[in-house]
Coordinates of N, CA and C and ligand atoms in Angstrom, one line a residue:
X14 N 17.5 -17.0 -21.7 CA 16.9 -18.4 -21.7 C 18.0 -19.4 -21.4
X15 N 17.6 -20.4 -20.5 CA 18.6 -21.4 -20.2 C 18.8 -22.4 -21.4
X16 N 20.0 -22.4 -21.8 CA 20.3 -23.1 -23.1 C 21.3 -24.2 -23.0
X17 N 21.0 -25.3 -23.7 CA 21.9 -26.5 -23.8 C 22.3 -26.7 -25.2
X18 N 23.5 -26.9 -25.5 CA 24.0 -27.3 -26.8 C 24.3 -28.8 -26.8
X19 N 23.7 -29.5 -27.7 CA 24.1 -31.0 -27.9 C 24.6 -31.1 -29.3
X20 N 25.8 -31.8 -29.4 CA 26.3 -31.9 -30.8 C 27.0 -33.2 -30.9
X21 N 27.2 -33.6 -32.2 CA 28.1 -34.8 -32.5 C 29.1 -34.3 -33.6
X22 N 30.3 -34.7 -33.5 CA 31.3 -34.3 -34.4 C 32.3 -35.4 -34.6
X23 N 32.5 -35.8 -35.9 CA 33.5 -36.9 -36.2 C 34.9 -36.3 -36.4
X24 N 34.9 -35.1 -37.1 CA 36.2 -34.6 -37.5 C 36.5 -33.1 -37.0
X25 N 35.6 -32.6 -36.2 CA 35.8 -31.4 -35.5 C 35.1 -30.1 -36.0
X26 N 34.5 -30.2 -37.2 CA 33.9 -28.9 -37.7 C 32.6 -28.6 -36.9
X27 N 31.8 -29.6 -36.6 CA 30.6 -29.3 -35.8 C 31.0 -28.9 -34.4
X28 N 32.0 -29.5 -33.9 CA 32.5 -29.2 -32.5 C 32.9 -27.7 -32.5
X29 N 33.7 -27.3 -33.5 CA 34.1 -25.9 -33.5 C 33.0 -24.9 -33.4
X30 N 31.9 -25.2 -34.2 CA 30.7 -24.3 -34.2 C 30.0 -24.4 -32.9
X31 N 29.9 -25.6 -32.3 CA 29.2 -25.8 -31.1 C 29.9 -25.0 -29.9
X32 N 31.2 -25.1 -29.9 CA 32.0 -24.4 -28.9 C 31.8 -22.9 -29.1
X33 N 31.9 -22.5 -30.3 CA 31.7 -21.0 -30.6 C 30.4 -20.5 -30.1
X34 N 29.3 -21.2 -30.4 CA 27.9 -20.8 -30.0 C 27.9 -20.8 -28.5
X35 N 28.5 -21.8 -27.9 CA 28.4 -21.9 -26.4 C 29.1 -20.7 -25.7
X36 N 30.2 -20.3 -26.4 CA 30.9 -19.2 -25.8 C 30.1 -17.9 -26.0
X37 N 29.5 -17.7 -27.2 CA 28.6 -16.6 -27.4 C 27.5 -16.5 -26.4
X38 N 26.9 -17.7 -26.1 CA 25.7 -17.7 -25.3 C 26.0 -17.9 -23.8
X39 N 27.3 -18.3 -23.6 CA 27.7 -18.7 -22.2 C 26.7 -19.8 -21.6
X40 N 26.6 -20.8 -22.4 CA 25.6 -21.9 -22.0 C 26.3 -23.2 -21.9
X41 N 25.5 -24.2 -21.4 CA 26.1 -25.6 -21.3 C 26.2 -26.3 -22.6
X42 N 27.1 -27.2 -22.7 CA 27.4 -27.9 -23.9 C 27.7 -29.4 -23.7
X43 N 27.1 -30.3 -24.4 CA 27.4 -31.7 -24.3 C 27.6 -32.3 -25.6
X44 N 28.6 -33.2 -25.7 CA 29.0 -33.9 -26.9 C 28.4 -35.3 -26.9
X45 N 27.9 -35.7 -28.1 CA 27.4 -37.1 -28.2 C 28.6 -37.9 -28.7
X46 N 28.9 -39.0 -28.0 CA 30.0 -39.9 -28.3 C 29.5 -41.2 -28.8
X47 N 30.2 -41.8 -29.8 CA 29.9 -43.1 -30.3 C 30.4 -44.2 -29.3
X48 N 29.9 -45.3 -29.4 CA 30.4 -46.5 -28.6 C 31.4 -47.3 -29.5
X49 N 31.4 -47.0 -30.9 CA 32.3 -47.7 -31.7 C 33.1 -46.6 -32.5
X50 N 34.3 -47.1 -33.1 CA 35.1 -46.2 -33.8 C 34.5 -45.8 -35.1
X51 N 34.7 -44.6 -35.6 CA 34.3 -44.1 -36.9 C 35.5 -43.8 -37.7
X52 N 36.7 -44.3 -37.4 CA 37.9 -44.0 -38.2 C 38.0 -45.0 -39.4
X53 N 38.6 -44.5 -40.5 CA 38.9 -45.4 -41.6 C 37.8 -45.3 -42.7
X54 N 38.1 -45.8 -43.8 CA 37.2 -45.7 -45.0 C 36.0 -46.6 -44.9
X55 N 36.2 -47.8 -44.3 CA 35.0 -48.7 -44.1 C 34.0 -48.1 -43.2
X56 N 34.5 -47.4 -42.1 CA 33.5 -46.9 -41.2 C 32.9 -45.6 -41.8
X57 N 33.6 -44.9 -42.7 CA 33.0 -43.8 -43.5 C 31.8 -44.3 -44.3
X58 N 32.0 -45.4 -45.0 CA 31.0 -45.9 -45.8 C 29.8 -46.4 -44.9
X59 N 30.2 -47.1 -43.9 CA 29.1 -47.6 -42.9 C 28.3 -46.4 -42.3
X60 N 29.0 -45.3 -42.0 CA 28.3 -44.2 -41.4 C 27.3 -43.6 -42.4
X61 N 27.7 -43.5 -43.6 CA 26.8 -43.0 -44.7 C 25.6 -43.9 -44.8
X62 N 25.8 -45.2 -44.8 CA 24.7 -46.1 -44.9 C 23.8 -46.0 -43.7
X63 N 24.4 -45.9 -42.5 CA 23.6 -45.8 -41.3 C 22.6 -44.6 -41.4
X64 N 23.2 -43.5 -41.8 CA 22.4 -42.2 -41.9 C 21.3 -42.4 -43.0
X65 N 21.7 -42.9 -44.2 CA 20.8 -43.0 -45.3 C 19.6 -43.9 -44.9
X66 N 19.9 -45.0 -44.1 CA 18.9 -45.9 -43.7 C 18.3 -45.7 -42.4
X67 N 18.5 -44.5 -41.9 CA 17.9 -44.0 -40.6 C 18.1 -44.9 -39.4
X68 N 19.4 -45.4 -39.3 CA 19.7 -46.3 -38.2 C 20.0 -45.5 -37.0
X69 N 19.8 -46.1 -35.8 CA 20.1 -45.4 -34.5 C 21.2 -46.2 -33.7
X70 N 22.5 -46.0 -34.0 CA 23.5 -46.7 -33.3 C 23.6 -46.3 -31.9
X71 N 24.2 -47.2 -31.1 CA 24.3 -46.9 -29.6 C 25.3 -45.7 -29.4
X72 N 24.9 -44.9 -28.5 CA 25.8 -43.8 -28.1 C 26.0 -43.8 -26.6
X73 N 27.0 -43.1 -26.2 CA 27.3 -43.0 -24.7 C 26.2 -42.1 -24.1
X74 N 25.7 -42.6 -23.0 CA 24.6 -41.9 -22.3 C 25.0 -40.5 -21.9
X75 N 24.1 -39.6 -22.1 CA 24.3 -38.2 -21.7 C 23.4 -37.9 -20.5
X76 N 24.0 -37.6 -19.4 CA 23.2 -37.5 -18.1 C 22.4 -36.2 -18.0
X77 N 22.9 -35.2 -18.7 CA 22.2 -33.9 -18.6 C 20.8 -34.0 -19.3
X78 N 19.8 -33.5 -18.6 CA 18.4 -33.6 -19.0 C 18.0 -32.4 -19.8
X79 N 17.6 -32.5 -21.0 CA 17.2 -31.3 -21.8 C 15.9 -30.7 -21.3
X80 N 15.2 -31.4 -20.5 CA 13.9 -30.8 -20.0 C 14.2 -29.7 -19.0
X81 N 15.4 -29.7 -18.5 CA 15.9 -28.7 -17.5 C 16.2 -27.3 -18.2
X82 N 16.1 -27.4 -19.6 CA 16.5 -26.2 -20.3 C 15.4 -25.7 -21.2
X83 N 15.3 -24.3 -21.3 CA 14.3 -23.8 -22.1 C 14.5 -24.0 -23.6
X84 N 15.8 -24.1 -23.9 CA 16.2 -24.2 -25.4 C 17.3 -25.3 -25.5
X85 N 17.1 -26.2 -26.4 CA 18.2 -27.1 -26.8 C 18.6 -26.8 -28.2
X86 N 19.9 -26.5 -28.4 CA 20.4 -26.3 -29.8 C 21.2 -27.6 -30.2
X87 N 20.8 -28.2 -31.3 CA 21.3 -29.5 -31.7 C 22.1 -29.4 -33.0
X88 N 23.4 -29.8 -32.9 CA 24.3 -29.7 -34.0 C 24.7 -31.0 -34.6
X89 N 24.8 -31.1 -35.9 CA 25.1 -32.4 -36.6 C 25.9 -32.1 -37.8
X90 N 26.8 -33.1 -38.2 CA 27.4 -33.0 -39.5 C 26.3 -33.6 -40.5
X91 N 26.3 -33.2 -41.8 CA 25.5 -33.9 -42.7 C 26.2 -35.2 -43.2
X92 N 25.4 -36.3 -43.1 CA 25.9 -37.5 -43.6 C 24.9 -38.1 -44.6
X93 N 25.4 -38.3 -45.8 CA 24.5 -38.8 -46.9 C 23.2 -38.0 -47.0
X94 N 23.3 -36.7 -46.9 CA 22.2 -35.9 -47.1 C 21.2 -35.9 -45.9
X95 N 21.7 -36.3 -44.7 CA 20.8 -36.4 -43.6 C 21.6 -36.1 -42.3
X96 N 20.9 -36.1 -41.1 CA 21.7 -36.0 -39.9 C 22.6 -37.2 -39.6
X97 N 23.7 -37.0 -38.9 CA 24.5 -38.1 -38.6 C 23.7 -39.1 -37.7
X98 N 24.0 -40.3 -37.9 CA 23.2 -41.4 -37.2 C 23.2 -41.2 -35.7
X99 N 24.4 -40.9 -35.0 CA 24.3 -40.7 -33.6 C 23.4 -39.6 -33.1
X100 N 23.2 -38.6 -33.9 CA 22.3 -37.5 -33.6 C 20.9 -38.0 -33.7
X101 N 20.6 -38.9 -34.6 CA 19.3 -39.5 -34.7 C 19.0 -40.3 -33.5
X102 N 20.0 -41.0 -33.0 CA 19.8 -41.8 -31.8 C 19.4 -40.9 -30.6
X103 N 20.2 -39.8 -30.5 CA 19.9 -38.8 -29.4 C 18.5 -38.2 -29.5
X104 N 18.2 -37.8 -30.7 CA 16.9 -37.1 -30.9 C 15.7 -38.1 -30.6
X105 N 15.9 -39.3 -31.1 CA 14.8 -40.3 -31.0 C 14.6 -40.7 -29.5
X106 N 15.7 -40.6 -28.7 CA 15.5 -40.9 -27.3 C 15.1 -39.8 -26.4
X107 N 15.3 -38.6 -26.9 CA 15.1 -37.4 -26.0 C 14.0 -36.4 -26.6
X108 N 13.3 -36.7 -27.6 CA 12.4 -35.8 -28.2 C 11.3 -35.4 -27.3
X109 N 11.0 -36.3 -26.4 CA 9.9 -35.9 -25.4 C 10.4 -35.1 -24.3
X110 N 11.7 -34.8 -24.2 CA 12.2 -34.0 -23.1 C 12.6 -32.6 -23.6
X111 N 12.4 -32.3 -24.9 CA 12.8 -31.0 -25.4 C 11.7 -29.9 -25.2
X112 N 12.1 -28.7 -24.9 CA 11.1 -27.6 -24.7 C 11.1 -26.8 -26.0
X113 N 12.2 -26.2 -26.4 CA 12.3 -25.5 -27.7 C 13.6 -26.0 -28.3
X114 N 13.7 -25.9 -29.7 CA 14.9 -26.3 -30.3 C 15.4 -25.3 -31.4
X115 N 16.7 -25.4 -31.7 CA 17.3 -24.7 -32.8 C 18.3 -25.7 -33.4
X116 N 18.5 -25.7 -34.7 CA 19.4 -26.7 -35.3 C 20.6 -26.0 -36.0
X117 N 21.7 -26.7 -36.0 CA 22.8 -26.3 -37.0 C 23.5 -27.5 -37.5
X118 N 24.0 -27.3 -38.7 CA 24.7 -28.5 -39.3 C 26.0 -27.9 -40.0
X119 N 27.0 -28.8 -40.2 CA 28.1 -28.5 -41.0 C 28.1 -29.6 -42.1
X120 N 28.8 -29.2 -43.3 CA 28.7 -30.1 -44.4 C 29.8 -29.8 -45.4
X121 N 30.1 -30.7 -46.3 CA 31.0 -30.4 -47.4 C 30.4 -29.4 -48.3
X122 N 29.2 -29.6 -48.8 CA 28.5 -28.7 -49.7 C 27.0 -28.7 -49.7
X123 N 26.4 -29.9 -49.5 CA 24.9 -29.9 -49.6 C 24.3 -30.9 -48.7
X124 N 22.9 -30.7 -48.5 CA 22.2 -31.7 -47.7 C 21.5 -31.1 -46.5
X125 N 21.7 -29.8 -46.2 CA 21.2 -29.2 -45.0 C 19.7 -29.2 -45.0
X126 N 19.0 -29.0 -46.1 CA 17.6 -28.8 -46.2 C 16.9 -30.1 -45.6
X127 N 17.3 -31.2 -46.2 CA 16.7 -32.5 -45.8 C 17.1 -32.8 -44.3
X128 N 18.3 -32.5 -44.0 CA 18.8 -32.7 -42.6 C 17.9 -32.0 -41.6
X129 N 17.6 -30.7 -41.9 CA 16.8 -30.0 -40.9 C 15.3 -30.5 -40.9
X130 N 14.8 -30.8 -42.1 CA 13.5 -31.4 -42.2 C 13.3 -32.6 -41.3
X131 N 14.3 -33.5 -41.4 CA 14.3 -34.8 -40.6 C 14.4 -34.5 -39.2
X132 N 15.2 -33.5 -38.8 CA 15.4 -33.2 -37.4 C 14.1 -32.6 -36.8
X133 N 13.4 -31.8 -37.7 CA 12.2 -31.2 -37.3 C 11.1 -32.3 -37.1
X134 N 11.1 -33.2 -38.0 CA 10.1 -34.4 -37.9 C 10.4 -35.2 -36.7
X135 N 11.6 -35.5 -36.4 CA 12.0 -36.4 -35.3 C 11.8 -35.7 -34.0
X136 N 12.1 -34.4 -33.9 CA 11.9 -33.7 -32.6 C 10.5 -33.3 -32.4
X137 N 9.7 -33.3 -33.5 CA 8.3 -32.8 -33.4 C 8.2 -31.3 -33.0
X138 N 9.2 -30.6 -33.4 CA 9.2 -29.1 -33.2 C 9.6 -28.3 -34.4
X139 N 9.0 -27.1 -34.5 CA 9.6 -26.2 -35.5 C 10.7 -25.5 -34.8
X140 N 11.9 -25.5 -35.4 CA 13.1 -24.9 -34.8 C 12.9 -23.4 -34.8
X141 N 13.5 -22.7 -33.7 CA 13.5 -21.3 -33.7 C 14.3 -20.7 -34.8
X142 N 15.4 -21.4 -35.1 CA 16.3 -21.0 -36.2 C 17.1 -22.2 -36.6
X143 N 17.6 -22.1 -37.9 CA 18.5 -23.2 -38.4 C 19.8 -22.5 -39.0
X144 N 20.9 -23.1 -38.8 CA 22.2 -22.6 -39.4 C 22.9 -23.7 -40.1
X145 N 23.2 -23.5 -41.4 CA 24.0 -24.5 -42.2 C 25.3 -23.8 -42.6
X146 N 26.4 -24.5 -42.4 CA 27.7 -24.0 -42.7 C 28.5 -25.1 -43.5
X147 N 29.2 -24.6 -44.5 CA 30.1 -25.5 -45.2 C 31.5 -25.5 -44.6
X148 N 32.2 -26.6 -44.8 CA 33.6 -26.6 -44.2 C 34.4 -25.4 -44.7
X149 N 34.2 -25.0 -46.0 CA 35.0 -23.9 -46.5 C 34.6 -22.6 -45.8
X150 N 33.3 -22.4 -45.5 CA 32.9 -21.2 -44.8 C 33.6 -21.2 -43.4
X151 N 33.7 -22.3 -42.8 CA 34.3 -22.4 -41.5 C 35.8 -22.1 -41.6
X152 N 36.4 -22.7 -42.5 CA 37.9 -22.5 -42.7 C 38.2 -21.0 -43.0
X153 N 37.3 -20.4 -43.7 CA 37.5 -19.0 -44.1 C 36.9 -18.0 -43.0
X154 N 36.5 -18.6 -41.9 CA 35.9 -17.8 -40.8 C 34.6 -17.0 -41.1
X155 N 33.9 -17.5 -42.2 CA 32.7 -16.8 -42.5 C 31.6 -17.2 -41.6
X156 N 31.8 -18.2 -40.8 CA 30.8 -18.6 -39.8 C 30.5 -17.6 -38.7
X157 N 31.4 -16.7 -38.4 CA 31.3 -15.8 -37.3 C 30.0 -14.9 -37.4
X158 N 29.9 -14.4 -38.6 CA 28.7 -13.5 -38.9 C 27.5 -14.3 -38.9
X159 N 27.5 -15.5 -39.5 CA 26.3 -16.4 -39.6 C 25.9 -16.9 -38.2
X160 N 26.8 -17.2 -37.4 CA 26.5 -17.6 -36.0 C 25.8 -16.5 -35.3
X161 N 26.3 -15.2 -35.4 CA 25.6 -14.1 -34.8 C 24.2 -13.9 -35.2
X162 N 24.0 -14.1 -36.6 CA 22.6 -14.0 -37.1 C 21.7 -15.1 -36.6
X163 N 22.3 -16.3 -36.5 CA 21.6 -17.4 -35.9 C 21.1 -17.2 -34.5
X164 N 22.0 -16.6 -33.7 CA 21.7 -16.3 -32.3 C 20.6 -15.2 -32.2
X165 N 20.8 -14.2 -33.1 CA 19.8 -13.1 -33.1 C 18.4 -13.7 -33.4
X166 N 18.4 -14.5 -34.4 CA 17.1 -15.1 -34.9 C 16.4 -16.0 -33.8
X167 N 17.3 -16.7 -33.1 CA 16.8 -17.5 -32.0 C 16.1 -16.6 -30.9
X168 N 16.8 -15.6 -30.6 CA 16.3 -14.6 -29.5 C 15.0 -14.0 -29.9
X169 N 15.0 -13.5 -31.2 CA 13.8 -12.9 -31.7 C 12.6 -13.8 -31.7
X170 N 12.8 -15.0 -32.2 CA 11.7 -16.0 -32.3 C 11.3 -16.5 -31.0
X171 N 12.2 -16.5 -30.0 CA 11.9 -17.0 -28.7 C 10.9 -16.0 -28.0
X172 N 11.2 -14.7 -28.3 CA 10.3 -13.7 -27.7 C 8.9 -13.7 -28.2
X173 N 8.8 -14.2 -29.4 CA 7.4 -14.2 -30.1 C 6.5 -15.2 -29.5
X174 N 7.1 -16.2 -28.8 CA 6.3 -17.4 -28.3 C 5.7 -17.1 -27.0
Ligands
FMN14 C1 29.7 -40.6 -43.8 C2 29.8 -39.2 -44.3 C3 28.8 -38.7 -45.2 C4 28.8 -37.4 -45.6 N1 27.8 -36.9 -46.5 C5 27.8 -35.6 -46.8 C6 26.8 -35.1 -47.6 O1 25.8 -35.8 -48.0 N2 26.8 -33.8 -48.0 C7 27.8 -33.0 -47.6 O2 27.8 -31.8 -48.0 N3 28.8 -33.4 -46.8 C8 28.9 -34.7 -46.4 N4 29.9 -35.2 -45.6 C9 30.9 -34.2 -45.1 C10 30.5 -33.7 -43.7 O3 29.2 -33.3 -43.6 C11 31.4 -32.5 -43.3 O4 32.8 -32.8 -43.5 C12 31.1 -32.1 -41.9 O5 31.6 -30.7 -41.7 C13 31.8 -33.0 -40.9 O6 31.6 -32.5 -39.6 P1 32.4 -33.0 -38.3 O7 33.8 -32.5 -38.6 O8 31.8 -32.3 -37.2 O9 32.4 -34.5 -38.2 C14 29.9 -36.5 -45.1 C15 30.8 -37.0 -44.2 C16 30.7 -38.3 -43.8 C17 31.8 -38.8 -42.8

């Protein structure tokens, strides 16, 4: 299946997983970029507020069209128990162009359940699979097995449709 990975990453964890999945699937990958800086403690607090209050900050336009792909895999860090606000912007602008979806998130420890529920609500799709990873799991390379299982589940559920 023709697959596109779309992700946002502030400190690199989500990017590491996005790149890993794209290498496993040999598929296209696009990063969501902010138009403003997210460095520093004030912007950390602001980012948490944006996510908690479901704001949609401006992002750099992504020219690749997800409707050209059978599957879009969307990756986000968990911010304040929700998807990162730039991912919300992307999803709210592109939900009508998605064909099938799968989601993954990275996090310090918790918040994946609500994050995936919100992504499901916003995309108006049941994801073929979801993958949640903590930063510790990634540091300890435990993600390798989980990514394989995620991909297997996507393939299995895609065939069922
Ligand atoms: C504003 C902000 C809020 C966060 N809120 C949570 C949270 O609610 N739960 C959690 O487990 N981790 C939280 N984190 C930690 C990130 O989810 C985690 O470090 C993630 O792997 C970062 O991904 P990235 O490196 O791709 O940016 C938060 C990080 C930021 C910057």
